[in-house]
mmCIF file of C-alpha atoms in Angstrom:
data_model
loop_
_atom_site.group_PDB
_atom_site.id
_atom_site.type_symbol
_atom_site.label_atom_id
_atom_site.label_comp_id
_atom_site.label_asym_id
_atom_site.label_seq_id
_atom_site.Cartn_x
_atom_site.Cartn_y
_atom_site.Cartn_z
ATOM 1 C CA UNK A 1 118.903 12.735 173.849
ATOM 2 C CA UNK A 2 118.341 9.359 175.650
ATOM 3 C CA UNK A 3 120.521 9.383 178.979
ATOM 4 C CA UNK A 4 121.176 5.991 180.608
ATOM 5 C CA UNK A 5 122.649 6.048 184.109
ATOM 6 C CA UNK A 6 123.929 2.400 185.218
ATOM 7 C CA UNK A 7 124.980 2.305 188.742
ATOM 8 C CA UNK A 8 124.523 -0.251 191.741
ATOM 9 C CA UNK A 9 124.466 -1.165 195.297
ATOM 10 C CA UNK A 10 127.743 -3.216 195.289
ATOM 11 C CA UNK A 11 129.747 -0.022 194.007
ATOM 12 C CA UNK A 12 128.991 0.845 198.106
ATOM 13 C CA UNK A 13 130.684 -2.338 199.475
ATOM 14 C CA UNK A 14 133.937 -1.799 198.118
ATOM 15 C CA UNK A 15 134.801 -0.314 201.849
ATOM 16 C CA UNK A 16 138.245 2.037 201.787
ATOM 17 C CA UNK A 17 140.194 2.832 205.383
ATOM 18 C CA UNK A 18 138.590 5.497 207.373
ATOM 19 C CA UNK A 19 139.859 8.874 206.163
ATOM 20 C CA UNK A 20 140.475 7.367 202.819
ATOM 21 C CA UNK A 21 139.357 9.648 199.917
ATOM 22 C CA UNK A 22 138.100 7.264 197.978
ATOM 23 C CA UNK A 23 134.809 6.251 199.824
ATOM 24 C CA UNK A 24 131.381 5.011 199.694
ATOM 25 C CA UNK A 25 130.283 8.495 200.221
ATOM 26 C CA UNK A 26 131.193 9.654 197.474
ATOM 27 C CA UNK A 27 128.161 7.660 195.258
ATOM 28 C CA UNK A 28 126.341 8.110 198.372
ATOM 29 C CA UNK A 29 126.552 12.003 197.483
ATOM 30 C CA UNK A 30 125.837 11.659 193.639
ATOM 31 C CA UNK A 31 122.772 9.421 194.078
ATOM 32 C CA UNK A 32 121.356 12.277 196.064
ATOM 33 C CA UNK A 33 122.063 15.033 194.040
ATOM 34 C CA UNK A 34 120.708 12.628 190.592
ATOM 35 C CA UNK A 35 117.288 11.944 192.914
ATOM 36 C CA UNK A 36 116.448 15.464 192.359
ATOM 37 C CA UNK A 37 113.474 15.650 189.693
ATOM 38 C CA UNK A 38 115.670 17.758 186.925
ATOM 39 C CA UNK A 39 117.520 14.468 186.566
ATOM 40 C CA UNK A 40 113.311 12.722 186.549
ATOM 41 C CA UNK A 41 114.448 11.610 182.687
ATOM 42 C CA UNK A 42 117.453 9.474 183.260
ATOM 43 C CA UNK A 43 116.727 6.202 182.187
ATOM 44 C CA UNK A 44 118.126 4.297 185.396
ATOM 45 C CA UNK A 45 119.593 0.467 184.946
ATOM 46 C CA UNK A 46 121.045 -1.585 187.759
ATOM 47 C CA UNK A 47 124.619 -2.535 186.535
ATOM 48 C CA UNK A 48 125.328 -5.946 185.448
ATOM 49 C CA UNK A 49 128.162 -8.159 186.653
ATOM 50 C CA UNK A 50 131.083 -8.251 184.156
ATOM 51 C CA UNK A 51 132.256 -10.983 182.189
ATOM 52 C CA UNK A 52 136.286 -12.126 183.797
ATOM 53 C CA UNK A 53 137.178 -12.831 179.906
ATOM 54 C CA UNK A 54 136.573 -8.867 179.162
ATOM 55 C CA UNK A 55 139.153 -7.897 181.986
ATOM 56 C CA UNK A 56 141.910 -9.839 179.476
ATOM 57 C CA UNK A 57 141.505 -7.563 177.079
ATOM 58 C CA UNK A 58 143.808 -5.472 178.478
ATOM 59 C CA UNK A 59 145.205 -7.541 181.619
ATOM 60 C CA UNK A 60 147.387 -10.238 181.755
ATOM 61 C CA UNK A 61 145.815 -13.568 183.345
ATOM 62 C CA UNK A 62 148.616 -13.790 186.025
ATOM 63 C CA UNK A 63 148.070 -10.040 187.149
ATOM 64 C CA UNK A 64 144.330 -10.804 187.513
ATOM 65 C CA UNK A 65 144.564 -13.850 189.451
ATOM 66 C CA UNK A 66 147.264 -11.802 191.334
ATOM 67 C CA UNK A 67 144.602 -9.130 192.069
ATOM 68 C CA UNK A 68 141.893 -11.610 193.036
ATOM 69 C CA UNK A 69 144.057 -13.508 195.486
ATOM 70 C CA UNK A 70 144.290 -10.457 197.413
ATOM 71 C CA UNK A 71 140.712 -10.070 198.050
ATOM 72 C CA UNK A 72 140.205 -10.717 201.553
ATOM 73 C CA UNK A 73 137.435 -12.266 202.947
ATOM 74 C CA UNK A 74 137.587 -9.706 205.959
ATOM 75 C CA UNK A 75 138.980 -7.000 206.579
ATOM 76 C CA UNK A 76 140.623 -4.845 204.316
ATOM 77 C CA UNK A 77 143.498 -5.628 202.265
ATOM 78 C CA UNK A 78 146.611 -3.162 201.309
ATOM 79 C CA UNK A 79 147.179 -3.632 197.874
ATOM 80 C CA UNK A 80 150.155 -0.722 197.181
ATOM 81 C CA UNK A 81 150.048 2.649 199.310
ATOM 82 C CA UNK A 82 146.643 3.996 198.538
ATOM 83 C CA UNK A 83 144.898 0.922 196.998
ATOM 84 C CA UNK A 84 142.893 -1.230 199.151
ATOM 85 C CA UNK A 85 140.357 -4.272 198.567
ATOM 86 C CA UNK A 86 137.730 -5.639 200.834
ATOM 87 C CA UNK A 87 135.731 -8.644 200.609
ATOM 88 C CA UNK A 88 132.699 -6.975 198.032
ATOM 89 C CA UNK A 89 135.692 -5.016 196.148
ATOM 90 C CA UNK A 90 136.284 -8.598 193.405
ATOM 91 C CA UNK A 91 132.710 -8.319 192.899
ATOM 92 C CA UNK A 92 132.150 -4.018 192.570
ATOM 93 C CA UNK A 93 134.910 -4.083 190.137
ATOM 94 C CA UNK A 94 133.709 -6.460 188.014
ATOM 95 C CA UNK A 95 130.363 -4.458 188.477
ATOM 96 C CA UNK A 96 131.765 -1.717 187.302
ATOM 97 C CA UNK A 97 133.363 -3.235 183.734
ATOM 98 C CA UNK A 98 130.365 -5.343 183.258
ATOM 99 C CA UNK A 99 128.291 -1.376 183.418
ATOM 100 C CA UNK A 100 130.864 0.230 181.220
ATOM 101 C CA UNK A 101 130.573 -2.696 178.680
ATOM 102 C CA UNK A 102 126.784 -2.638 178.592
ATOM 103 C CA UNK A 103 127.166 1.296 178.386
ATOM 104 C CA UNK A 104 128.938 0.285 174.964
ATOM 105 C CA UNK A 105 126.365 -2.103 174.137
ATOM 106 C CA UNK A 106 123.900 0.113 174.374
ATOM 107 C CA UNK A 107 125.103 3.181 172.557
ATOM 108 C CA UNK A 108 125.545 0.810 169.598
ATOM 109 C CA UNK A 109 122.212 -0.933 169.708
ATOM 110 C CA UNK A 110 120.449 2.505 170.291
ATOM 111 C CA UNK A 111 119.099 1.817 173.556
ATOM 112 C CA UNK A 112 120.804 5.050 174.730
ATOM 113 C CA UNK A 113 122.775 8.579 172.868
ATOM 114 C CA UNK A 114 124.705 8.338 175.661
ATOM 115 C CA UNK A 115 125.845 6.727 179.398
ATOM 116 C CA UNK A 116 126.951 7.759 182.440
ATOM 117 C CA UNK A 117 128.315 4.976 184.781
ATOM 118 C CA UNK A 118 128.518 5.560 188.566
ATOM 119 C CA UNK A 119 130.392 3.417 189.658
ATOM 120 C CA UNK A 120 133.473 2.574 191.848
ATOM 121 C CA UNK A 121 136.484 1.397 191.998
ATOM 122 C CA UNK A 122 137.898 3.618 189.218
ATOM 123 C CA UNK A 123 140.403 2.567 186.473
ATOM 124 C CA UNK A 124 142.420 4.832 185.056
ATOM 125 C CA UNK A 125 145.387 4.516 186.928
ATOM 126 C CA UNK A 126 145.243 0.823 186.366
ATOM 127 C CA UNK A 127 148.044 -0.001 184.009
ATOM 128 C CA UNK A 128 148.921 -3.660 182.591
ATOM 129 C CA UNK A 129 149.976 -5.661 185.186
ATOM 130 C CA UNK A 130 150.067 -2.858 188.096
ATOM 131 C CA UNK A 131 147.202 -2.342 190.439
ATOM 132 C CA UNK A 132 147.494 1.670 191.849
ATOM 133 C CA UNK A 133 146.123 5.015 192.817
ATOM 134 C CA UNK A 134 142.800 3.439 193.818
ATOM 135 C CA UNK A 135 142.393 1.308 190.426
ATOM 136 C CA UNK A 136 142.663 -2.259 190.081
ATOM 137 C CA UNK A 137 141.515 -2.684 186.462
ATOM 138 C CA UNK A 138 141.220 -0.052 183.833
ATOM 139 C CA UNK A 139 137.564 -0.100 183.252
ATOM 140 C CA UNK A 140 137.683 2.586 180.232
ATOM 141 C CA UNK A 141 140.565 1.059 178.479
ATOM 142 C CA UNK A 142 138.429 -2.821 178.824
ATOM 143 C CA UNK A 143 135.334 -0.449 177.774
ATOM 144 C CA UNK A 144 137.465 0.284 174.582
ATOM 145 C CA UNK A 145 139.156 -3.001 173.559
ATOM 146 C CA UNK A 146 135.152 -4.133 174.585
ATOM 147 C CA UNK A 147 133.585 -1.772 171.515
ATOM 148 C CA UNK A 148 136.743 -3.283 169.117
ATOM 149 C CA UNK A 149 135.784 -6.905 169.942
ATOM 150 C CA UNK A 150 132.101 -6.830 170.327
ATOM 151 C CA UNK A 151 131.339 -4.218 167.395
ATOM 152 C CA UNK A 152 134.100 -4.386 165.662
ATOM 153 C CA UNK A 153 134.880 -0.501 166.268
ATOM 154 C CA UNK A 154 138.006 0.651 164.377
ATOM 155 C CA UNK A 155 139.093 4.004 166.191
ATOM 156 C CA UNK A 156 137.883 5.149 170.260
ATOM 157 C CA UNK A 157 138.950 8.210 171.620
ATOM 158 C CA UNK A 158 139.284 8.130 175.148
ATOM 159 C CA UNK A 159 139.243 11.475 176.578
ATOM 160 C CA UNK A 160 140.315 11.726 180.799
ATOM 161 C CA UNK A 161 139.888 14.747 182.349
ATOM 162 C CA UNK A 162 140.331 13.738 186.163
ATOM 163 C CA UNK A 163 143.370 15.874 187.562
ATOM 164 C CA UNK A 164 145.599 12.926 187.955
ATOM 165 C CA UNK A 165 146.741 11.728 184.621
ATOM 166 C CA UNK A 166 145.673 8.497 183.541
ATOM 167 C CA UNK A 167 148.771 6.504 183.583
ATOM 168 C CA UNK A 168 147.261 3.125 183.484
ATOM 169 C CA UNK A 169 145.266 3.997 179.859
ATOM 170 C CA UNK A 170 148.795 5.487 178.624
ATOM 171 C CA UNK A 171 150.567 2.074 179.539
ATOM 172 C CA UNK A 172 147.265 0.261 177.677
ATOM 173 C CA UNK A 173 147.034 2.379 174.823
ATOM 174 C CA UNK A 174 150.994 3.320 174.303
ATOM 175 C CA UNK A 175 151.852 1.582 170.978
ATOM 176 C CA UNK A 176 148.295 1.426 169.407
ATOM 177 C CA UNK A 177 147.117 3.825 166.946
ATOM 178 C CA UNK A 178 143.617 2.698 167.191
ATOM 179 C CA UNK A 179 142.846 4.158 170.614
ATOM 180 C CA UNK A 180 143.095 8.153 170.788
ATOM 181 C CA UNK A 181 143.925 8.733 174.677
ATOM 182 C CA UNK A 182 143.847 12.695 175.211
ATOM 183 C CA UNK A 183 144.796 13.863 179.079
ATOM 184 C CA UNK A 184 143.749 17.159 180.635
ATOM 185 C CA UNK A 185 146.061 16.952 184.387
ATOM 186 C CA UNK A 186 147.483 18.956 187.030
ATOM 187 C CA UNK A 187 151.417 18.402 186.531
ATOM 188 C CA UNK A 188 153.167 17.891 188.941
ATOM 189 C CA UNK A 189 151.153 15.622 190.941
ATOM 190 C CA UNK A 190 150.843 11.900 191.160
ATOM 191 C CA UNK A 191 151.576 9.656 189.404
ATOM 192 C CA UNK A 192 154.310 11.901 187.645
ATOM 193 C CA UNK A 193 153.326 10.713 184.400
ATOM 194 C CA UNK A 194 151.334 12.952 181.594
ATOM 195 C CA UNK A 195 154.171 15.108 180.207
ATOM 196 C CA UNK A 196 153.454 16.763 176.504
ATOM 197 C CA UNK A 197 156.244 14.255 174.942
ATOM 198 C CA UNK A 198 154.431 11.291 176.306
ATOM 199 C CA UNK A 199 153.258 10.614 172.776
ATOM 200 C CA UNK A 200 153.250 6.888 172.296
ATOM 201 C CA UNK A 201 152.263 5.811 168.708
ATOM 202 C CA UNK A 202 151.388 9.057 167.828
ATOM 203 C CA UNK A 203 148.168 8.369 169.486
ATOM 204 C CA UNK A 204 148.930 9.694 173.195
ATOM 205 C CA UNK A 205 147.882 13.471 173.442
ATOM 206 C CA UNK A 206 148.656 15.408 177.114
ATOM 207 C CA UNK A 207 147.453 18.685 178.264
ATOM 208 C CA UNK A 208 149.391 19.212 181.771
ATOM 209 C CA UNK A 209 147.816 22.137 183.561
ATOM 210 C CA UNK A 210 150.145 23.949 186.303
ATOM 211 C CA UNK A 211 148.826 24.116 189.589
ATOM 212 C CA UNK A 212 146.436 26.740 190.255
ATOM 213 C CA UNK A 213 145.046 26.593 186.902
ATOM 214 C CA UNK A 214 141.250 28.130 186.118
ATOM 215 C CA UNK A 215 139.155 27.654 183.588
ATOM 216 C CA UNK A 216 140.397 29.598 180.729
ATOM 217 C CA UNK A 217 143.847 27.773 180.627
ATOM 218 C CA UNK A 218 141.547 24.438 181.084
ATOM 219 C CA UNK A 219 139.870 25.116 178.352
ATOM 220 C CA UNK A 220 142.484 26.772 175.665
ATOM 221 C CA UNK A 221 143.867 23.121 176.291
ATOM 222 C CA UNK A 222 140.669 21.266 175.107
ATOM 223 C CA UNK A 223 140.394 23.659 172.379
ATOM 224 C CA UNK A 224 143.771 23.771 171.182
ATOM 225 C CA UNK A 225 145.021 20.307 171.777
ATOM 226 C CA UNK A 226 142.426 17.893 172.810
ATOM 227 C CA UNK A 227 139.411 18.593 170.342
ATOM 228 C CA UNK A 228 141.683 19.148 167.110
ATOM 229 C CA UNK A 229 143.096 15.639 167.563
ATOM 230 C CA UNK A 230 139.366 14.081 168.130
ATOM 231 C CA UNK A 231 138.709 15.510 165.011
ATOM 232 C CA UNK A 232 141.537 14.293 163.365
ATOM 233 C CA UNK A 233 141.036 10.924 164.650
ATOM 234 C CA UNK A 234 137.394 10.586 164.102
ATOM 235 C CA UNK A 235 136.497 8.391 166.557
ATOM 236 C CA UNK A 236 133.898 5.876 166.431
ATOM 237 C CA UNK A 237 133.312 6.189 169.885
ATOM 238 C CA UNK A 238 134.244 8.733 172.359
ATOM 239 C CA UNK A 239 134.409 7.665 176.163
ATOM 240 C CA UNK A 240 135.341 9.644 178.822
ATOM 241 C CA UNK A 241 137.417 9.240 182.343
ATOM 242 C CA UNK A 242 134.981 11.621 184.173
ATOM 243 C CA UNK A 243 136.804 12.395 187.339
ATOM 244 C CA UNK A 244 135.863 15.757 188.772
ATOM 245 C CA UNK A 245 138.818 16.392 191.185
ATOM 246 C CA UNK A 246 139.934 19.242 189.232
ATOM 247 C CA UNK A 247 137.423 21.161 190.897
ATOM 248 C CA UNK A 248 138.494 23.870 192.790
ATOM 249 C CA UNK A 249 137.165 22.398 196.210
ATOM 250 C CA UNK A 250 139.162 19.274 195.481
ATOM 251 C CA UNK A 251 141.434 18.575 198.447
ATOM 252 C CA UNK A 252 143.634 16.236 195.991
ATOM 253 C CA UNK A 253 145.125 18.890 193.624
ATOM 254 C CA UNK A 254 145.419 22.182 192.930
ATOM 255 C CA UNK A 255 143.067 22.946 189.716
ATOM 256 C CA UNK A 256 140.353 25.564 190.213
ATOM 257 C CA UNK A 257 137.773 24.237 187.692
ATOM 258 C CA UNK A 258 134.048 24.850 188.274
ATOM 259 C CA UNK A 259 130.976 23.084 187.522
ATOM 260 C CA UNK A 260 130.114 24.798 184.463
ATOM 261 C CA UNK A 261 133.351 23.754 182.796
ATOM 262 C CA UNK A 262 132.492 20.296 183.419
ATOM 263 C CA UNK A 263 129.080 20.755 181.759
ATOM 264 C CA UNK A 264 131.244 22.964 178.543
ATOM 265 C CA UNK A 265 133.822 20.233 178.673
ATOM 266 C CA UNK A 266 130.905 17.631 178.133
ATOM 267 C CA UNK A 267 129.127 19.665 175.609
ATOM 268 C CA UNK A 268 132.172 19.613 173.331
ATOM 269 C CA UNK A 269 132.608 16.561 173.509
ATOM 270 C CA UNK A 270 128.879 15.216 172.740
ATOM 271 C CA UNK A 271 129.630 18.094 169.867
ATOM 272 C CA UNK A 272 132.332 15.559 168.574
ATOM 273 C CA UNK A 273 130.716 12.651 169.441
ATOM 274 C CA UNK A 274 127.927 13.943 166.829
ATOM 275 C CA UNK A 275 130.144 14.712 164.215
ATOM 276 C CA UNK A 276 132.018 11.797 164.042
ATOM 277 C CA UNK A 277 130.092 9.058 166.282
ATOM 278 C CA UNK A 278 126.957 8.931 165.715
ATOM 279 C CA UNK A 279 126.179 10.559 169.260
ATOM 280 C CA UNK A 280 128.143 7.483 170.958
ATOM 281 C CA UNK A 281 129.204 8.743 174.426
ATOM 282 C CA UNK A 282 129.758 6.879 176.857
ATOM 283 C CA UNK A 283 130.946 8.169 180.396
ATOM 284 C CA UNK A 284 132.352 6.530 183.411
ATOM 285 C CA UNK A 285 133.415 8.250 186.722
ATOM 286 C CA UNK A 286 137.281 8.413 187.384
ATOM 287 C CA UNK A 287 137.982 10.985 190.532
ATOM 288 C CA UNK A 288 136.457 13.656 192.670
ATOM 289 C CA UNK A 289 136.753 13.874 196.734
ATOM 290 C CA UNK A 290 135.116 16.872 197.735
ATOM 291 C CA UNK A 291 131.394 15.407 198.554
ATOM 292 C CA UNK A 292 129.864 18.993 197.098
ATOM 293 C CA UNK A 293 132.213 19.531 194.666
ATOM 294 C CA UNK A 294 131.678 15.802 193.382
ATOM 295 C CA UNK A 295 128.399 15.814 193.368
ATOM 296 C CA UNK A 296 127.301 19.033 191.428
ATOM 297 C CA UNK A 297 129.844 18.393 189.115
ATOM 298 C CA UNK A 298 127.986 15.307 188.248
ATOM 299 C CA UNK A 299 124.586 17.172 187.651
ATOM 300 C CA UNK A 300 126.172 19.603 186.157
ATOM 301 C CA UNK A 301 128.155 16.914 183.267
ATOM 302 C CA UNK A 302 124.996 14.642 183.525
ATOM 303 C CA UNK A 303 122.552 16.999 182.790
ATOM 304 C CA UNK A 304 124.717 18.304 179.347
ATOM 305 C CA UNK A 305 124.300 14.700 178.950
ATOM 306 C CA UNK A 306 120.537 14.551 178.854
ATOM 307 C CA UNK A 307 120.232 18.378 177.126
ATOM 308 C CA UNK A 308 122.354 17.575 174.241
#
């Protein structure tokens, strides 16, 4: 398999209060864990800048001029409770959709079997016209509506297993059979969203995992909910919200996943990716807070990515 790994400097400028969860460190901790020579095959590729157009796909124009206006130019800005923008943050998120769409790209054109994009801010919780829980934009769901437009893809699963449900790809995705979104999630926990009737068009599948949940119960939900509708979909492409904050060391939640059911959770999905995709997998990093946690959770999902 031909790993690509797009990631970039500006994903470190997007600067977060001190104490914040969501911080520099955190690519800080992956880039030193992927510098290790099992990882020597990655195929490494500085992340382009995004096109603004792409962010429409799945953003109102008002809401994105809303979001740029509160870029400061020092400082940081408060955008809700937990979301915050400094000056680099326009440019870093952009960053990050511009990698995610060239991930696409390149799983199409053959460059790569599959991506993994390092990147930060995350998306998920990014719905239509609401900026939260970290997110500005949903980078996955513009990833998606990216693959329809440029390739003229008819069906993408998007499968999120960060422990937070992924309201913002819900809200995207909620009345449009053409995007699979399937949901592994602690519930409770924020943003309250995720239950099992949360079905949209048909299209909307949710696993909620009580707290305190280990990796059998983790993954008699993939097995039993979230890979039978994959295969009933048959996806053209599968992408996946990689946050790793269900791992047990996680000081956001309460799920007690370890690394190796990152790297099963990956394997069954490059399994479906194969059957139905062609191999096209591409990967972009949601959640994950604990530094160690985080980061061998990556090697562990990035090198089932390069073993196939």
């Amino acid at each position: 398999m031909t790993t690509r790994l797009y990631t970039h400097p500006i994903f470190l400028e997007h600067i977060t209060p001190t104490g914040h969860p969501e911080r520099p460190d955190r690519l800080r901790a992956i880039e030193r864990i992927l510098d290790d020579e099992a990882f020597a095959a990655l195929d490494r590729q500085e992340a382009p800048m995004g096109d603004e157009s792409t962010v429409l796909y799945c953003h109102p124009k008002d809401f994105v001029e809303r979001v740029r206006k509160a870029i400061p130019s020092d400082g940081i800005a408060v955008i809700d409770s937990d979301t915050v923008a400094s000056p680099k943050t326009w440019q870093a998120a952009l960053t990050a959709i511009g990698a995610a769409n060239a991930a696409v790209d390149d799983v199409f054109t053959g460059k790569a079997d599959n991506v993994f994009v390092a990147a930060r801010p995350p998306g998920h919780h990014a719905e239509k016209t609401t900026a939260m829980g970290f997110c500005l934009f949903n980078t996955a769901a513009i990833a998606a509506r990216y693959a329809q437009e440029k390739h003229g893809v008819e069906r993408v699963a998007i499968v999120d297993w960060d422990v937070h449900h992924g309201n913002g790809t819900q809200d995207i995705f909620w009345d449009d059979p053409s995007v699979l979104y399937c949901s592994t999630h602690q519930m409770p926990l924020y943003p309250g969203t995720g239950a099992r009737n949360e079905t949209g068009a048909g299209n909307i599948v949710n696993a909620p995992l009580a707290p305190a949940t280990g990796s059998d119960i983790f993954r008699e939900a993939f097995n039993t909910r979230v890979l039978p509708a994959i295969d009933s979909f048959a996806p053209d492409l599968v992408i996946i919200s990689a946050g790793f904050d269900a791992h047990h060391r996680d000081p956001l939640a309460e799920i007690n996943l370890v690394e190796d059911d990152f790297d099963w959770a990956t394997g069954q999905l490059m399994d479906r990716a194969r059957r139905h995709s062609s191999n096209r997998l591409v990967s972009l990093l949601e959640g994950g807070y604990d530094l160690h946690g985080l980061a061998f959770s990556v090697a562990a999902h990035v090198g089932r990515l390069m073993k196939g």
